Coordinates of C-alpha atoms in Angstrom, one line a residue:
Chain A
X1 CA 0.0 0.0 0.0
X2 CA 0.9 3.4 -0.6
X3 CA -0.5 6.7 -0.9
X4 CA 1.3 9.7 -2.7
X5 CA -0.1 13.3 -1.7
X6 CA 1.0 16.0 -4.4
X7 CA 0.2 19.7 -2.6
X8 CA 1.2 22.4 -0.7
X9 CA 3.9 23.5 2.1
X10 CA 3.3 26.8 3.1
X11 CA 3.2 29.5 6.0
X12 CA -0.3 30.3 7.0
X13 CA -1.1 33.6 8.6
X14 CA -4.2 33.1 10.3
X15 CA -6.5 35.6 12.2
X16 CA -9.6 34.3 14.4
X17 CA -12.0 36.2 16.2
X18 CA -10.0 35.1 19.5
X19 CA -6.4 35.1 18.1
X20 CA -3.7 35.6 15.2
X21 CA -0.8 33.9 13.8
X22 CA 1.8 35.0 12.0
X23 CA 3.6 32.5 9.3
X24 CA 2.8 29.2 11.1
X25 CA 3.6 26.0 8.7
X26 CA 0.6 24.9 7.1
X27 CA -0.6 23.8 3.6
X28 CA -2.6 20.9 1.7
X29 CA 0.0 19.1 1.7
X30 CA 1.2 19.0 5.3
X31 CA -1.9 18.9 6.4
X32 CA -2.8 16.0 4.5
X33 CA -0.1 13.9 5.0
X34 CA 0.3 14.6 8.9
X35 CA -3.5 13.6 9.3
X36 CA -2.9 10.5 6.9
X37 CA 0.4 9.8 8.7
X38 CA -1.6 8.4 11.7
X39 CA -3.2 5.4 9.3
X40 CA 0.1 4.9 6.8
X41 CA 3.2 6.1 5.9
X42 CA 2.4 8.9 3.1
X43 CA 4.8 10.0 0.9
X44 CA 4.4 13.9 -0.1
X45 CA 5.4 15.9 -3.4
X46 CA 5.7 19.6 -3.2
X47 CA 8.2 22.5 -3.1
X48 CA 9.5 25.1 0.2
X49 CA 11.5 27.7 -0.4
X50 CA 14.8 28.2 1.9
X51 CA 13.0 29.7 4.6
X52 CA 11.2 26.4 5.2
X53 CA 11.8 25.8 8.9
X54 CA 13.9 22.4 8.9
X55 CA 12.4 21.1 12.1
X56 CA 9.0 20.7 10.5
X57 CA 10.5 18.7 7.8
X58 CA 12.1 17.0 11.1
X59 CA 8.7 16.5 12.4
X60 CA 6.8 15.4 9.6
X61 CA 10.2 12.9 8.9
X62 CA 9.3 11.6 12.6
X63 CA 5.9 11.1 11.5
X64 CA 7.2 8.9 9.1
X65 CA 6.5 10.5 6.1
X66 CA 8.6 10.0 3.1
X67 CA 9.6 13.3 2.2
X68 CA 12.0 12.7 -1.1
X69 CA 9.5 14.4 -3.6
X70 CA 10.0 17.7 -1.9
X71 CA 12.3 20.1 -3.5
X72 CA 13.9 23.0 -1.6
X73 CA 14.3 25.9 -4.3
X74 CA 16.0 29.1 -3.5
X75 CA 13.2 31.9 -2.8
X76 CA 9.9 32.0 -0.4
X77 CA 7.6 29.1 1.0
X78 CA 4.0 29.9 -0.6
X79 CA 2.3 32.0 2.0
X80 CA -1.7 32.5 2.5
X81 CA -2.8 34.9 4.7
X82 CA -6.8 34.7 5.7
X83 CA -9.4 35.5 8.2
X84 CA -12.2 33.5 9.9
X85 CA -15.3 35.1 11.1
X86 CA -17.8 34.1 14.2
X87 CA -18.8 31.5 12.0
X88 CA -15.6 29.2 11.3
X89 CA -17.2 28.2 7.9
X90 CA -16.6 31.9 6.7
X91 CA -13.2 32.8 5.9
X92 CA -12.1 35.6 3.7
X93 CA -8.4 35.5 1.8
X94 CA -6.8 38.5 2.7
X95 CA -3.6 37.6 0.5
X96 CA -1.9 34.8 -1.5
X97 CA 2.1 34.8 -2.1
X98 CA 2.6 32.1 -4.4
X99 CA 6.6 32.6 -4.2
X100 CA 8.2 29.3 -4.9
X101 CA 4.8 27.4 -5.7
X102 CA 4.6 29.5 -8.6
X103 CA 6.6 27.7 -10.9
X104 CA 5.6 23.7 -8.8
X105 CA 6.5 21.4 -11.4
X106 CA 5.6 18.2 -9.6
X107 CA 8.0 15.1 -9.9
X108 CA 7.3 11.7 -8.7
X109 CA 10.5 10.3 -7.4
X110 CA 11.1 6.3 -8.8
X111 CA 9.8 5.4 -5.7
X112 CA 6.4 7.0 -6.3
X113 CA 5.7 5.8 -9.4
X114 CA 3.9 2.3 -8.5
X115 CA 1.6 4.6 -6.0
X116 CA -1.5 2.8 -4.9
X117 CA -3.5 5.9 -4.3
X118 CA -2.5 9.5 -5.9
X119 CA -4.1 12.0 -3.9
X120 CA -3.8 15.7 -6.2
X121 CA -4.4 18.4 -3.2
X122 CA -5.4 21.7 -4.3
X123 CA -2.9 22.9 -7.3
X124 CA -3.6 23.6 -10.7
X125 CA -6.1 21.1 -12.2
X126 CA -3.1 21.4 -15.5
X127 CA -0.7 20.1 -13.3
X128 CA -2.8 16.9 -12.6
X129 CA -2.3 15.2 -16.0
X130 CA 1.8 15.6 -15.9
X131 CA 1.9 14.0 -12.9
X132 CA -0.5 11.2 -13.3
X133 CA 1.6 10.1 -16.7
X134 CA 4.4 9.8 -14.1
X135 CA 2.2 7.1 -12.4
X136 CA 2.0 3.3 -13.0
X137 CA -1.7 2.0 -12.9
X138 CA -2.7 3.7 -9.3
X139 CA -5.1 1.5 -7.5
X140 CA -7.0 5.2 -6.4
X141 CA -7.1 8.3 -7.6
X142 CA -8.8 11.3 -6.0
X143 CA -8.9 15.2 -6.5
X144 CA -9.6 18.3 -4.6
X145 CA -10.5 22.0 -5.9
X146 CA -11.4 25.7 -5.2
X147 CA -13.5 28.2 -6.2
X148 CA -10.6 30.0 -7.3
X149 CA -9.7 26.7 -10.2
X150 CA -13.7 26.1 -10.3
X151 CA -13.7 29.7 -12.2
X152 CA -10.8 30.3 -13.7
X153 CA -10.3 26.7 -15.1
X154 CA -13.6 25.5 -15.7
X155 CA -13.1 22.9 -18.5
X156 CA -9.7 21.9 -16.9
X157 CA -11.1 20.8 -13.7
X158 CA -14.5 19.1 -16.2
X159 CA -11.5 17.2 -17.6
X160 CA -9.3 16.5 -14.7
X161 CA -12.8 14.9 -13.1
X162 CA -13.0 12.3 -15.6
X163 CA -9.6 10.9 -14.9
X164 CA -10.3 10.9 -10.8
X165 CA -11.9 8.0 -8.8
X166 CA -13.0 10.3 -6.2
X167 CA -13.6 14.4 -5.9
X168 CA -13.5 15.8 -2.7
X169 CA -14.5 20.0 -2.3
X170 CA -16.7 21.6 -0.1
X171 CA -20.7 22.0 -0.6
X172 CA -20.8 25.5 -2.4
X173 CA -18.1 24.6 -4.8
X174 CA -19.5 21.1 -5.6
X175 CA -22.7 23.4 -6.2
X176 CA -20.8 25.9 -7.9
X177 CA -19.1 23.6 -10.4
X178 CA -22.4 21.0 -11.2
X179 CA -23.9 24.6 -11.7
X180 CA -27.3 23.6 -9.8
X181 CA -28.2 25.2 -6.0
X182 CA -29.3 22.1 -4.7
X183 CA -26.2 19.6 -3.3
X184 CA -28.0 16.3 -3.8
X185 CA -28.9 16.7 -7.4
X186 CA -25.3 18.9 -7.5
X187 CA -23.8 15.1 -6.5
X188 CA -25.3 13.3 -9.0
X189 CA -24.6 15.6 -11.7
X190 CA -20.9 15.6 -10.6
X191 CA -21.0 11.5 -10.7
X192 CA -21.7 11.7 -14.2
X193 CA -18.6 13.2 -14.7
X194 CA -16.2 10.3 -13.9
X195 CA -15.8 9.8 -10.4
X196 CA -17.6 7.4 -8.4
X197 CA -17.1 9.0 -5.3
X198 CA -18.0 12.8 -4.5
X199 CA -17.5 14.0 -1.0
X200 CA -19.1 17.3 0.2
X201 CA -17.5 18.6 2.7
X202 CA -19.8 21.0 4.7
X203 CA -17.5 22.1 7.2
X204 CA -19.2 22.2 11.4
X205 CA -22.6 20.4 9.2
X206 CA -20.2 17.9 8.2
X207 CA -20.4 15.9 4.7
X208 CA -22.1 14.5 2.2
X209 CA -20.7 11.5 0.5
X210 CA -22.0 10.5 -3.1
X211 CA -21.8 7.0 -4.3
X212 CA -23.0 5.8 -7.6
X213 CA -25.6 3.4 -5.6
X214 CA -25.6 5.2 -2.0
X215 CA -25.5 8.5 -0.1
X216 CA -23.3 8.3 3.5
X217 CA -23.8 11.3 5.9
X218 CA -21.4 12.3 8.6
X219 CA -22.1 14.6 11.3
X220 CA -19.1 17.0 12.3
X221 CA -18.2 16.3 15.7
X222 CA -20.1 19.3 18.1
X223 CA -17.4 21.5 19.4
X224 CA -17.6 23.9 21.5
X225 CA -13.8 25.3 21.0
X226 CA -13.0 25.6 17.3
X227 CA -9.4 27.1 17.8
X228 CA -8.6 27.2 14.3
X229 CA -10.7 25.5 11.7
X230 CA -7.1 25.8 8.5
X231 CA -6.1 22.8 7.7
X232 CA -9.6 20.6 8.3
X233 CA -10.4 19.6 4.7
X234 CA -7.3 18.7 4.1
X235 CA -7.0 16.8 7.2
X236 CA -10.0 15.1 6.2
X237 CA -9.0 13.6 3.0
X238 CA -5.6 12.5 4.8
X239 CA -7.8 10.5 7.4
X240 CA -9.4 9.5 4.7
X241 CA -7.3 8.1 2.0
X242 CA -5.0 7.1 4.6
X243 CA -7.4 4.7 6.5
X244 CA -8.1 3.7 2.8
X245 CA -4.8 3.0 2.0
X246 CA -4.4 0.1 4.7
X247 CA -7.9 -1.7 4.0
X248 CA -7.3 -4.7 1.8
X249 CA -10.6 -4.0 -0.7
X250 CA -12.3 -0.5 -1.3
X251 CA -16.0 -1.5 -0.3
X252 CA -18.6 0.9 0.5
X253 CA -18.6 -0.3 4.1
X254 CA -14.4 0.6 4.4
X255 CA -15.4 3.9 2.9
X256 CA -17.8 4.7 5.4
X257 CA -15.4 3.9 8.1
X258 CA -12.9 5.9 6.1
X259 CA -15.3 9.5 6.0
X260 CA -15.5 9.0 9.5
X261 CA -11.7 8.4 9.8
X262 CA -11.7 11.6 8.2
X263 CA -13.6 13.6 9.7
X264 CA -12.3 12.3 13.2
X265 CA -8.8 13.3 12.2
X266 CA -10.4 16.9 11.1
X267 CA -12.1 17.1 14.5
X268 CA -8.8 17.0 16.5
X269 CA -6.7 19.7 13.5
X270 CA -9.2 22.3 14.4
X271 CA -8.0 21.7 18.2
X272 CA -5.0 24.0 18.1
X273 CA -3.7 26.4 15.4
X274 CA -1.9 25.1 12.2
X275 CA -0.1 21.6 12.5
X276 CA 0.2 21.8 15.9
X277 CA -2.5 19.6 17.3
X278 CA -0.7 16.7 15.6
X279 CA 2.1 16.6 17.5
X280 CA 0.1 15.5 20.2
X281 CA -2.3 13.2 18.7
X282 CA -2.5 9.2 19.8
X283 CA -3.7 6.4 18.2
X284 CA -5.6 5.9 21.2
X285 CA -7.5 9.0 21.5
X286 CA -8.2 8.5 17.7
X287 CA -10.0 5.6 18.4
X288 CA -11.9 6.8 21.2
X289 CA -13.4 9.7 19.1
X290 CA -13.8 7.4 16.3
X291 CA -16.3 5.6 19.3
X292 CA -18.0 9.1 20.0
X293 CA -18.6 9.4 16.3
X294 CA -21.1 5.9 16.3
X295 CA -22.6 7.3 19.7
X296 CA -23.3 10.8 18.4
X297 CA -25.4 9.0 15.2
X298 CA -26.5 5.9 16.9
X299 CA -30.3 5.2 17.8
Chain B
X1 CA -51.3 9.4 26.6
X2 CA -52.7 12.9 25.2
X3 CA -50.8 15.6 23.8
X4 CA -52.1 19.0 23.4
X5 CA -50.3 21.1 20.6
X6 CA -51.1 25.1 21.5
X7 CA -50.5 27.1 17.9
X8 CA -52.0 28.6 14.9
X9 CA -54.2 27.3 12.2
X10 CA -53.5 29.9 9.1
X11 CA -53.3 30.5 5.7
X12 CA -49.9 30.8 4.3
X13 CA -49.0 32.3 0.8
X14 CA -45.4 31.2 -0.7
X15 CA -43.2 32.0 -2.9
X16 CA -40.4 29.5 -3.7
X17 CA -37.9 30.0 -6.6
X18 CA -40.3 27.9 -8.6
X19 CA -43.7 28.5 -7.7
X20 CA -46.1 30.4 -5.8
X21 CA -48.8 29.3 -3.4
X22 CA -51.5 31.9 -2.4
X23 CA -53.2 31.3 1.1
X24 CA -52.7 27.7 1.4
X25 CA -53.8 26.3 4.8
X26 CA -50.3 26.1 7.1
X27 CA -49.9 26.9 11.0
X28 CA -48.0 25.2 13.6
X29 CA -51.0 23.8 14.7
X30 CA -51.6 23.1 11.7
X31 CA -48.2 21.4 11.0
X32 CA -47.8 19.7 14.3
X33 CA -50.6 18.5 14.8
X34 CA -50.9 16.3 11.3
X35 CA -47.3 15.1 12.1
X36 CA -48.4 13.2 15.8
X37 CA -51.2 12.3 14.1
X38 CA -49.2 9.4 13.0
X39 CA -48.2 8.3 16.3
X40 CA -51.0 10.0 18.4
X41 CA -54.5 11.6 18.8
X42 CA -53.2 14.8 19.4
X43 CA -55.5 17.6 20.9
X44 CA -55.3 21.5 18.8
X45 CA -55.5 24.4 21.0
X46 CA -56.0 27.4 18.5
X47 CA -58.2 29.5 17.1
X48 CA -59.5 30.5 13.4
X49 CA -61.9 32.8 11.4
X50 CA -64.9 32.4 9.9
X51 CA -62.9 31.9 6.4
X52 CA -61.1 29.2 7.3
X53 CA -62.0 26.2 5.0
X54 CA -64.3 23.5 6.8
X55 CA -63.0 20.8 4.4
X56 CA -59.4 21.3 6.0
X57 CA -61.1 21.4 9.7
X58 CA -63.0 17.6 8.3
X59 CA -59.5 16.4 7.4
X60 CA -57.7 17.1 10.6
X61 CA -60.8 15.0 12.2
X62 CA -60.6 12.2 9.8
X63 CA -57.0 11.9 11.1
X64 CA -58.2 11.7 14.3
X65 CA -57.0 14.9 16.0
X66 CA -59.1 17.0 18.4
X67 CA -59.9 20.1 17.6
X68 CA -62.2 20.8 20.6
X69 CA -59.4 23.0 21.2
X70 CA -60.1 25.4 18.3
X71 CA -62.3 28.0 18.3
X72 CA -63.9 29.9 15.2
X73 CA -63.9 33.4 15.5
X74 CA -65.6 36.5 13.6
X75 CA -63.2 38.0 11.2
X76 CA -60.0 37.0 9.7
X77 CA -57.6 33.8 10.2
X78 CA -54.2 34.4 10.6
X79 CA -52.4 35.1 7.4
X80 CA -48.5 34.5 6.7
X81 CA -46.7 35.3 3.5
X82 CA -43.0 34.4 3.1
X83 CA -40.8 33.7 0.5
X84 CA -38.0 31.5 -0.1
X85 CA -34.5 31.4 -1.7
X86 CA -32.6 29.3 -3.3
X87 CA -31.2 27.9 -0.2
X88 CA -34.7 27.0 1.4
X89 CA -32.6 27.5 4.9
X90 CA -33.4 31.1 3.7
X91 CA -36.7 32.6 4.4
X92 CA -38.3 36.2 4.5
X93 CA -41.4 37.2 5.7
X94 CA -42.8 39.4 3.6
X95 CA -46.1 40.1 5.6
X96 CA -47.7 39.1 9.1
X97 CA -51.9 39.4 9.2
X98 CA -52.4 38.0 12.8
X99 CA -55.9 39.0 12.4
X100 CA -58.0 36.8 15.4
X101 CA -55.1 35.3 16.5
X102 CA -54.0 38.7 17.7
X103 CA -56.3 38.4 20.7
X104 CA -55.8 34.8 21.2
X105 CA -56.5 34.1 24.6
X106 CA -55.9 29.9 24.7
X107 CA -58.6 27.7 26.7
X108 CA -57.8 24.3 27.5
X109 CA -61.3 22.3 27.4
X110 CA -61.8 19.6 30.1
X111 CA -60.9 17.2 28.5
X112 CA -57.2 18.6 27.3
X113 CA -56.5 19.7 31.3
X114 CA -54.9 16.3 32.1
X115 CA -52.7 16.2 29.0
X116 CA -49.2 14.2 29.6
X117 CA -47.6 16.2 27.2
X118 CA -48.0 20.0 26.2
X119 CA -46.8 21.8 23.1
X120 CA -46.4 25.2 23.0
X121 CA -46.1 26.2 19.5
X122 CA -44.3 29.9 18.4
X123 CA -47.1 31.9 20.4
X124 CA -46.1 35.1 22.8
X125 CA -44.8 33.9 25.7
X126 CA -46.8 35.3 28.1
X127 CA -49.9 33.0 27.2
X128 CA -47.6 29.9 28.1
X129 CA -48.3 30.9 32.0
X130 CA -52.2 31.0 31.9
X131 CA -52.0 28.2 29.5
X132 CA -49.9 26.2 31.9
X133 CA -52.0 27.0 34.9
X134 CA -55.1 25.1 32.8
X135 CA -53.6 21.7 32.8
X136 CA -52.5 19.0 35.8
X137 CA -49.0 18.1 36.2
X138 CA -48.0 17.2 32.4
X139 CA -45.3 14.5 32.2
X140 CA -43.7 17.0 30.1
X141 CA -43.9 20.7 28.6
X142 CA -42.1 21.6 25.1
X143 CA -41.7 25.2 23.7
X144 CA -40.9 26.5 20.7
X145 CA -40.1 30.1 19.8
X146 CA -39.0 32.2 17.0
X147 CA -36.7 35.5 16.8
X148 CA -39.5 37.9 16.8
X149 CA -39.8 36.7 21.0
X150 CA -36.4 36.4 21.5
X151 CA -35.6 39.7 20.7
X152 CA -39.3 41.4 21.9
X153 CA -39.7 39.7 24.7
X154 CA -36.5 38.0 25.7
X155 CA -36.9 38.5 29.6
X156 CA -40.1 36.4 29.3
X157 CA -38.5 33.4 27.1
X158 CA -36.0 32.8 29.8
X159 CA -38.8 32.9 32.4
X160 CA -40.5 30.6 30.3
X161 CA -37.5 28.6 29.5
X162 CA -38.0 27.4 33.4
X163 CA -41.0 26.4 33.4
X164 CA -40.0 23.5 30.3
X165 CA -38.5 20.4 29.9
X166 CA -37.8 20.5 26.0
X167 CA -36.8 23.8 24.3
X168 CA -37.1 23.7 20.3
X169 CA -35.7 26.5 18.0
X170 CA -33.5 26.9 15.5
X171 CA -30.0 27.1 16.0
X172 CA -29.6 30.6 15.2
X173 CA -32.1 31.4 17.9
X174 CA -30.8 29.0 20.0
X175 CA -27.4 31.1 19.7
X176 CA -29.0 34.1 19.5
X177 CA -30.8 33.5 22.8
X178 CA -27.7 32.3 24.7
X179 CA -26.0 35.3 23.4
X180 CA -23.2 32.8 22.1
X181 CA -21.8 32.2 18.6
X182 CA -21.0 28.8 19.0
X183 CA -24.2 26.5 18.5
X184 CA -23.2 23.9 21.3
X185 CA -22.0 26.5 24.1
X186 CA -25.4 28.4 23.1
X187 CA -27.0 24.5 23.6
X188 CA -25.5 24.0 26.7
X189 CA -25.6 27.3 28.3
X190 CA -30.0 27.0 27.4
X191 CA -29.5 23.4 29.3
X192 CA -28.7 26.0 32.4
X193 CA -31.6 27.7 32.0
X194 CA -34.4 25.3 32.6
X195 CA -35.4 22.9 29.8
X196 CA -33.3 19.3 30.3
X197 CA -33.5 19.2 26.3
X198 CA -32.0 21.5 24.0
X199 CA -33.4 20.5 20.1
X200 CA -31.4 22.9 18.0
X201 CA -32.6 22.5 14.5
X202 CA -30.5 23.5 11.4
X203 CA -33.0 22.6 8.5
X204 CA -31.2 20.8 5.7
X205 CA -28.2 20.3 8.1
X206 CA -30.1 18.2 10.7
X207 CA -30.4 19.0 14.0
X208 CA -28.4 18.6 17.4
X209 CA -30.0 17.6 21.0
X210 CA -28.1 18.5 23.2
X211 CA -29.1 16.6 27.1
X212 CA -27.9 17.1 30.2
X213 CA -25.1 14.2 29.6
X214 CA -25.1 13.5 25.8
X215 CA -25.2 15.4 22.2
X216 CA -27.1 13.2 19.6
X217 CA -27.3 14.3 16.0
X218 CA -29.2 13.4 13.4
X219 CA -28.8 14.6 9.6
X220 CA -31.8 15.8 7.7
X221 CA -32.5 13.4 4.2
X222 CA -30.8 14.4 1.7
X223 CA -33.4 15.9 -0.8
X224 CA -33.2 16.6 -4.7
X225 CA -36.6 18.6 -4.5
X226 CA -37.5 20.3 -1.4
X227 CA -41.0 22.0 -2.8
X228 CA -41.5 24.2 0.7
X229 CA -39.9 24.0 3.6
X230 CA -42.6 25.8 5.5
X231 CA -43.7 23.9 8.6
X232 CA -40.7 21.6 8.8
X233 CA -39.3 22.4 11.9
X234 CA -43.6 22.1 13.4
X235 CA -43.7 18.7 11.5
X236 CA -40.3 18.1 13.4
X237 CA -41.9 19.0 16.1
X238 CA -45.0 16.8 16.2
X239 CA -43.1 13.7 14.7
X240 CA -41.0 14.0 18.1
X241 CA -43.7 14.6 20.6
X242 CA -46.6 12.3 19.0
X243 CA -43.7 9.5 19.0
X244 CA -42.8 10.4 23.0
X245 CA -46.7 10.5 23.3
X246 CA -46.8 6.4 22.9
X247 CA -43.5 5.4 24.8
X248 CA -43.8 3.9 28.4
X249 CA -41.2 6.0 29.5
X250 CA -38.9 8.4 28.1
X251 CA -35.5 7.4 28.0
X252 CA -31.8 8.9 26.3
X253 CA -32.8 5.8 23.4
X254 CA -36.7 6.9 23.2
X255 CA -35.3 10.7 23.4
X256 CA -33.2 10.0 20.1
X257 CA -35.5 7.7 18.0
X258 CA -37.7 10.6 18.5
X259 CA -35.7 12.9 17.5
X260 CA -35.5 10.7 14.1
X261 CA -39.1 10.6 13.7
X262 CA -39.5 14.0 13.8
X263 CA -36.7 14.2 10.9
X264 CA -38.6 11.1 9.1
X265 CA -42.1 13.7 9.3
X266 CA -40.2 16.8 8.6
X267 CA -38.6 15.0 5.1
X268 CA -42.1 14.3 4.0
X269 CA -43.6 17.6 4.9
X270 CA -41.4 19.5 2.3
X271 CA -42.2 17.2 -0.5
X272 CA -45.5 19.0 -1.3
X273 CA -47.0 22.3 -0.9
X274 CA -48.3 23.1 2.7
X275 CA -50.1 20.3 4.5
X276 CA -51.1 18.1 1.3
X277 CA -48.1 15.7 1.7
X278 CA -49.7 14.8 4.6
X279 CA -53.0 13.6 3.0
X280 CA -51.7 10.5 1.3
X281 CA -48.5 9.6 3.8
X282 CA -48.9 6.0 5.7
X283 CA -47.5 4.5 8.6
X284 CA -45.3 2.3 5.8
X285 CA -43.4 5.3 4.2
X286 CA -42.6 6.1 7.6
X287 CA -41.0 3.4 8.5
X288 CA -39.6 2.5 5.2
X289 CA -37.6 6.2 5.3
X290 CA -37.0 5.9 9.4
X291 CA -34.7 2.7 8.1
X292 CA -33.2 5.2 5.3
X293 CA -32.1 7.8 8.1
X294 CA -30.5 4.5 9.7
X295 CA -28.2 3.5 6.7
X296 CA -27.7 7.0 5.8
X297 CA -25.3 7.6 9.0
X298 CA -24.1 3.8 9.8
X299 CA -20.7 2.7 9.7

């Protein structure tokens, strides 16, 4: 088994209505590969500048993730600034520093190649086709957008959707990119596109999860202390693909299990601001949440 | 087992992106009271003008609910005009008649006085005393309440708020009356305040109960055609008490499949115009979609 996450590495500056961060690590990427780190060993392509601090590479080698498709180019890490309002599921980009992500020409290292599962994290839905040519036959293949690609790229990301097994985004842009208001018919539309899986994320509602012969709901996990909601989609579809990337056949009972693996690991990112929560994290308390999720549902 | 639902009959004219409905019968009475009938012979408290249709009066009888309750009043019935957008969680009112329900003074007949269970509906909060001093020891008194209270007559929700065992509202009231913009702070700071239930409902999102020691959540059925939303969260509502209205005792597990009934009614409700879903529901779509809302969420 193995899973190869191609995405970001960046600095986040963060401002909540409690608190602000200046350039913390963050980034699909990380994210992603941190949260999926917990189920397998992921193996992560993307590009820091020099000012990468070398102790989160340090940490996220401790984490056992294979880090040899990162390249370390001479210039800045991509920084996002952006701001969260009272409700965490509104967040406004206040600025975008693309720096050395500009120019991301993803590589698979040899090692890569025979991927099981190819996991393309937010980047340029024209990026998605050099990389999968790199790949041999992966077992799994899954895609997430924005808005931002949704608009700009329209008929790239319509084309990119036919080559992916599964499409993860939030509600509005699953509704902004099927073009119809409503997310269940949105869902369907989007299956006819190529993938067999769509998951909506809708953030503290939770998600939605298509399948060509089923619909799975997941409730988000009530909190009352959402210290810093960055990071939760992406820590979501590490969860995830990385529970998915240990179970022997993809059946629609494992990928139940695995949006709630998902959305477990997402419950504990929004804990503490940027990566930090997952420095913490045990297996155990995993599991014990991944308990609270049947009780919260059960009757 | 008797439970007395205390609302409006009225006529309610919509406007939803795709159609238009002009005075069609509605009210949380109205509402409620067709969803227990179901489980229960509920008994109407309310009151209606001359102009309300007789026909609608003969089917709330042929489903076997009281309306010994309701009295018929010169002049007007309540009138309600809203209109929806495209997100059906959406709603404006574009015009309040309150006509005889202006003065409604509610009169619980004999019969209704020894109720187990009592329903106040969105009415002024200051008729739940009088109301309350008509009836022996209910197991168990439910409110419901809408912004317009809240924010007129907040001092008297909270005294209110002591006097019930289940509050109802949606969760932007529910945060809106904890003062709190965290839905399950706001749930557990109302818990404080009286009621030993806490039904925060979030329309298409579901709803959360929050109890003095657990949060159960249930998600609302995924829909392609929601044709009006008006009188889901009263169908909600009356699903949920008519089903505690037949249970020996009420317990955490009765609490939540109650909750789930209430989310069974309220998905039928919105499949038609106003009440007329209602005419040709059976106990067997019932079930049949109460064993949907169970694979929709299990894993």
């Amino acid at each position: 088994m193995s899973l190869v996450i191609v995405g970001s590495l960046a600095f986040d500056t963060i401002e909540t209505p409690l608190d602000r961060r200046e350039k913390i690590v963050g980034g699909s990427g990380t994210y992603c590969s941190l949260a999926a780190s917990f189920f397998t060993h992921p193996r992560v392509v993307g590009v820091v500048g020099r000012d990468f601090p070398r102790k989160t590479l340090d940490f996220l080698r401790s984490r056992k993730i294979d880090l040899k498709g990162v390249s370390i180019k001479a210039g800045k890490t991509f920084h996002w600034e952006g701001r969260y309002g009272e409700d965490p599921n509104q967040r406004t980009t206040v600025r975008t520093d693309l720096n050395v992500f500009a120019d991301f020409k993803p590589v698979l290292p040899p090692s890569y190649r025979s991927a099981d599962i190819i996991y393309l994290a937010n980047i340029d839905p024209d990026l998605h086709e050099p990389i999968l040519n790199q790949a041999r036959k992966p077992r799994l293949v899954a895609m997430d957008t924005i808005r931002y690609w949704i608009e700009s790229k329209t008929d790239a990301v319509f084309r990119e959707l036919k080559r992916v097994d599964i499409y993860f985004a939030n509600d509005e842009e699953v509704k902004l990119l099927a073009g119809d208001t409503n997310l269940v018919r949105a869902g369907r539309k989007l299956l006819k596109c190529g993938p067999s899986l769509i998951v909506a994320k809708k953030g503290e509602h939770g998600a939605l999860v298509f399948g060509r012969d089923f619909i799975f709901g997941v409730l988000a996990r009530p909190s009352e202390d959402v210290v810093d909601p960055t990071g939760a989609g992406d820590s979501f579809a590490g969860g995830f693909l990385g529970y998915l990337d240990t179970v022997p056949k993809i059946t629609p009972r494992e990928l139940r299990r695995a949006v709630v693996y998902g959305s477990v690991i997402a419950s504990f990112a929004i804990e503490d601001f940027g990566i930090d929560r997952f420095r913490t994290l045990t297996p155990r308390e995993i599991k014990a949440r991944f308990g609270e999720f049947k009780k919260l549902v059960s009757f």
